[in-house]
Amino acid sequence: GGVVVSDLSKLASVLRSVNVAKVCGPVMSRAGGNMQRAAREAAPTGPHIPEYARTIVFEKDGPLAVEVGAMAVGQGNLSAVLEYGQGANAPHPHIVPQLEPEADVTAEWLGKVIAEAFG
């Protein structure tokens, strides 16, 4: 039994041949969009923060990373206070709760596209 060095060389060669950004990028973009949409829907609203939800965006941070949060402009600067609360302001979690459920779906889809890429 055991792994033979030539087997590891073959695996390394196959891994180098797969363009991770091309294979996984669409899955990560979809995950970011899903989390952005869900966070915007769950975001607190009111006459004092009418534009806040629109500040929630996502950006890909490499082929396997997505960041979701409010832009640090205008009402987006209130994100931490709205998410976690401060003083008399109660927390309204709306970004963090979107991450874990989407992570499970994303992991499943990444598994599918990677398996497909390896044939």
PDB file of C-alpha atoms in Angstrom:
ATOM      1  CA  GLY A   1       0.000   0.000   0.000  1.00  0.00           C
ATOM      2  CA  GLY A   2       1.233   3.563   0.373  1.00  0.00           C
ATOM      3  CA  VAL A   3       1.454   6.429  -2.034  1.00  0.00           C
ATOM      4  CA  VAL A   4       4.147   6.303  -4.649  1.00  0.00           C
ATOM      5  CA  VAL A   5       6.096   9.447  -5.475  1.00  0.00           C
ATOM      6  CA  SER A   6       5.084   9.155  -9.132  1.00  0.00           C
ATOM      7  CA  ASP A   7       1.437   9.202  -8.065  1.00  0.00           C
ATOM      8  CA  LEU A   8       2.019  12.475  -6.208  1.00  0.00           C
ATOM      9  CA  SER A   9       3.747  13.915  -9.270  1.00  0.00           C
ATOM     10  CA  LYS A  10       0.758  12.958 -11.418  1.00  0.00           C
ATOM     11  CA  LEU A  11      -1.624  14.555  -8.919  1.00  0.00           C
ATOM     12  CA  ALA A  12       0.459  17.738  -8.785  1.00  0.00           C
ATOM     13  CA  SER A  13       0.438  17.884 -12.583  1.00  0.00           C
ATOM     14  CA  VAL A  14      -3.342  17.510 -12.722  1.00  0.00           C
ATOM     15  CA  LEU A  15      -3.810  20.175 -10.043  1.00  0.00           C
ATOM     16  CA  ARG A  16      -1.612  22.601 -11.987  1.00  0.00           C
ATOM     17  CA  SER A  17      -3.661  21.982 -15.122  1.00  0.00           C
ATOM     18  CA  VAL A  18      -6.911  23.112 -13.473  1.00  0.00           C
ATOM     19  CA  ASN A  19      -7.542  26.848 -13.597  1.00  0.00           C
ATOM     20  CA  VAL A  20      -9.020  27.324 -10.131  1.00  0.00           C
ATOM     21  CA  ALA A  21     -10.277  30.840 -10.857  1.00  0.00           C
ATOM     22  CA  LYS A  22     -12.080  29.691 -14.003  1.00  0.00           C
ATOM     23  CA  VAL A  23     -13.538  26.547 -12.417  1.00  0.00           C
ATOM     24  CA  CYS A  24     -14.475  27.954  -9.014  1.00  0.00           C
ATOM     25  CA  GLY A  25     -14.997  31.642  -9.812  1.00  0.00           C
ATOM     26  CA  PRO A  26     -18.598  31.328 -11.008  1.00  0.00           C
ATOM     27  CA  VAL A  27     -19.554  29.350  -7.890  1.00  0.00           C
ATOM     28  CA  MET A  28     -17.985  31.973  -5.641  1.00  0.00           C
ATOM     29  CA  SER A  29     -19.657  34.830  -7.543  1.00  0.00           C
ATOM     30  CA  ARG A  30     -23.023  33.132  -7.143  1.00  0.00           C
ATOM     31  CA  ALA A  31     -22.375  32.629  -3.417  1.00  0.00           C
ATOM     32  CA  GLY A  32     -21.487  36.297  -3.029  1.00  0.00           C
ATOM     33  CA  GLY A  33     -24.601  37.378  -4.879  1.00  0.00           C
ATOM     34  CA  ASN A  34     -26.785  35.077  -2.799  1.00  0.00           C
ATOM     35  CA  MET A  35     -25.343  36.371   0.470  1.00  0.00           C
ATOM     36  CA  GLN A  36     -25.603  39.992  -0.679  1.00  0.00           C
ATOM     37  CA  ARG A  37     -29.242  39.533  -1.658  1.00  0.00           C
ATOM     38  CA  ALA A  38     -30.142  37.773   1.594  1.00  0.00           C
ATOM     39  CA  ALA A  39     -28.307  40.367   3.715  1.00  0.00           C
ATOM     40  CA  ARG A  40     -30.056  43.210   1.904  1.00  0.00           C
ATOM     41  CA  GLU A  41     -33.435  41.546   2.485  1.00  0.00           C
ATOM     42  CA  ALA A  42     -32.650  41.013   6.191  1.00  0.00           C
ATOM     43  CA  ALA A  43     -31.127  44.475   6.704  1.00  0.00           C
ATOM     44  CA  PRO A  44     -32.889  46.773   9.136  1.00  0.00           C
ATOM     45  CA  THR A  45     -34.910  49.538   7.518  1.00  0.00           C
ATOM     46  CA  GLY A  46     -36.510  52.743   8.621  1.00  0.00           C
ATOM     47  CA  PRO A  47     -36.787  56.422   7.863  1.00  0.00           C
ATOM     48  CA  HIS A  48     -33.351  57.082   9.393  1.00  0.00           C
ATOM     49  CA  ILE A  49     -31.569  54.451   7.215  1.00  0.00           C
ATOM     50  CA  PRO A  50     -33.458  54.370   3.897  1.00  0.00           C
ATOM     51  CA  GLU A  51     -30.344  53.694   1.778  1.00  0.00           C
ATOM     52  CA  TYR A  52     -28.459  51.333   4.092  1.00  0.00           C
ATOM     53  CA  ALA A  53     -29.407  48.026   2.431  1.00  0.00           C
ATOM     54  CA  ARG A  54     -28.073  49.259  -0.915  1.00  0.00           C
ATOM     55  CA  THR A  55     -24.609  49.676   0.599  1.00  0.00           C
ATOM     56  CA  ILE A  56     -24.323  45.907   1.184  1.00  0.00           C
ATOM     57  CA  VAL A  57     -22.151  44.427  -1.540  1.00  0.00           C
ATOM     58  CA  PHE A  58     -19.828  41.524  -2.182  1.00  0.00           C
ATOM     59  CA  GLU A  59     -16.477  41.222  -3.818  1.00  0.00           C
ATOM     60  CA  LYS A  60     -14.384  38.248  -4.726  1.00  0.00           C
ATOM     61  CA  ASP A  61     -11.134  38.196  -2.811  1.00  0.00           C
ATOM     62  CA  GLY A  62      -9.226  35.581  -4.798  1.00  0.00           C
ATOM     63  CA  PRO A  63     -10.549  32.494  -6.551  1.00  0.00           C
ATOM     64  CA  LEU A  64     -11.915  30.892  -3.377  1.00  0.00           C
ATOM     65  CA  ALA A  65     -12.890  33.841  -1.184  1.00  0.00           C
ATOM     66  CA  VAL A  66     -15.812  36.243  -1.110  1.00  0.00           C
ATOM     67  CA  GLU A  67     -16.295  39.172   1.222  1.00  0.00           C
ATOM     68  CA  VAL A  68     -19.795  40.460   2.006  1.00  0.00           C
ATOM     69  CA  GLY A  69     -20.391  43.701   3.860  1.00  0.00           C
ATOM     70  CA  ALA A  70     -21.475  47.289   3.682  1.00  0.00           C
ATOM     71  CA  MET A  71     -19.387  49.808   1.778  1.00  0.00           C
ATOM     72  CA  ALA A  72     -17.780  52.299   4.136  1.00  0.00           C
ATOM     73  CA  VAL A  73     -19.664  55.239   2.633  1.00  0.00           C
ATOM     74  CA  GLY A  74     -22.766  57.087   3.789  1.00  0.00           C
ATOM     75  CA  GLN A  75     -25.135  54.872   5.714  1.00  0.00           C
ATOM     76  CA  GLY A  76     -22.840  51.905   5.128  1.00  0.00           C
ATOM     77  CA  ASN A  77     -20.686  53.319   7.911  1.00  0.00           C
ATOM     78  CA  LEU A  78     -23.446  52.222  10.307  1.00  0.00           C
ATOM     79  CA  SER A  79     -22.991  48.546   9.457  1.00  0.00           C
ATOM     80  CA  ALA A  80     -21.211  47.459  12.662  1.00  0.00           C
ATOM     81  CA  VAL A  81     -23.669  49.341  14.870  1.00  0.00           C
ATOM     82  CA  LEU A  82     -26.624  47.826  13.015  1.00  0.00           C
ATOM     83  CA  GLU A  83     -25.174  44.291  12.935  1.00  0.00           C
ATOM     84  CA  TYR A  84     -23.820  44.094  16.500  1.00  0.00           C
ATOM     85  CA  GLY A  85     -25.604  46.900  18.357  1.00  0.00           C
ATOM     86  CA  GLN A  86     -24.067  49.617  20.473  1.00  0.00           C
ATOM     87  CA  GLY A  87     -25.278  51.321  23.626  1.00  0.00           C
ATOM     88  CA  ALA A  88     -29.068  51.665  23.417  1.00  0.00           C
ATOM     89  CA  ASN A  89     -29.096  50.337  19.834  1.00  0.00           C
ATOM     90  CA  ALA A  90     -30.060  46.661  19.799  1.00  0.00           C
ATOM     91  CA  PRO A  91     -28.213  44.374  17.377  1.00  0.00           C
ATOM     92  CA  HIS A  92     -29.884  43.470  14.089  1.00  0.00           C
ATOM     93  CA  PRO A  93     -27.781  40.612  12.689  1.00  0.00           C
ATOM     94  CA  HIS A  94     -28.330  40.619   8.935  1.00  0.00           C
ATOM     95  CA  ILE A  95     -24.948  39.922   7.315  1.00  0.00           C
ATOM     96  CA  VAL A  96     -23.312  37.299   9.541  1.00  0.00           C
ATOM     97  CA  PRO A  97     -26.372  34.968   9.570  1.00  0.00           C
ATOM     98  CA  GLN A  98     -26.125  34.639   5.762  1.00  0.00           C
ATOM     99  CA  LEU A  99     -22.596  33.238   5.781  1.00  0.00           C
ATOM    100  CA  GLU A 100     -22.914  29.749   7.250  1.00  0.00           C
ATOM    101  CA  PRO A 101     -25.954  28.517   5.273  1.00  0.00           C
ATOM    102  CA  GLU A 102     -24.385  29.712   2.019  1.00  0.00           C
ATOM    103  CA  ALA A 103     -21.040  28.122   2.947  1.00  0.00           C
ATOM    104  CA  ASP A 104     -22.647  24.664   2.979  1.00  0.00           C
ATOM    105  CA  VAL A 105     -24.267  25.159  -0.436  1.00  0.00           C
ATOM    106  CA  THR A 106     -21.072  26.639  -1.855  1.00  0.00           C
ATOM    107  CA  ALA A 107     -18.942  23.752  -0.590  1.00  0.00           C
ATOM    108  CA  GLU A 108     -21.307  21.309  -2.291  1.00  0.00           C
ATOM    109  CA  TRP A 109     -21.149  23.191  -5.607  1.00  0.00           C
ATOM    110  CA  LEU A 110     -17.374  23.564  -5.423  1.00  0.00           C
ATOM    111  CA  GLY A 111     -17.115  19.818  -4.971  1.00  0.00           C
ATOM    112  CA  LYS A 112     -19.237  19.295  -8.077  1.00  0.00           C
ATOM    113  CA  VAL A 113     -17.330  21.687 -10.340  1.00  0.00           C
ATOM    114  CA  ILE A 114     -13.933  20.452  -9.137  1.00  0.00           C
ATOM    115  CA  ALA A 115     -14.930  16.823  -9.715  1.00  0.00           C
ATOM    116  CA  GLU A 116     -16.163  17.782 -13.168  1.00  0.00           C
ATOM    117  CA  ALA A 117     -12.909  19.624 -13.919  1.00  0.00           C
ATOM    118  CA  PHE A 118     -10.911  16.521 -13.070  1.00  0.00           C
ATOM    119  CA  GLY A 119     -13.175  14.430 -15.283  1.00  0.00           C
TER     120      GLY A 119
END
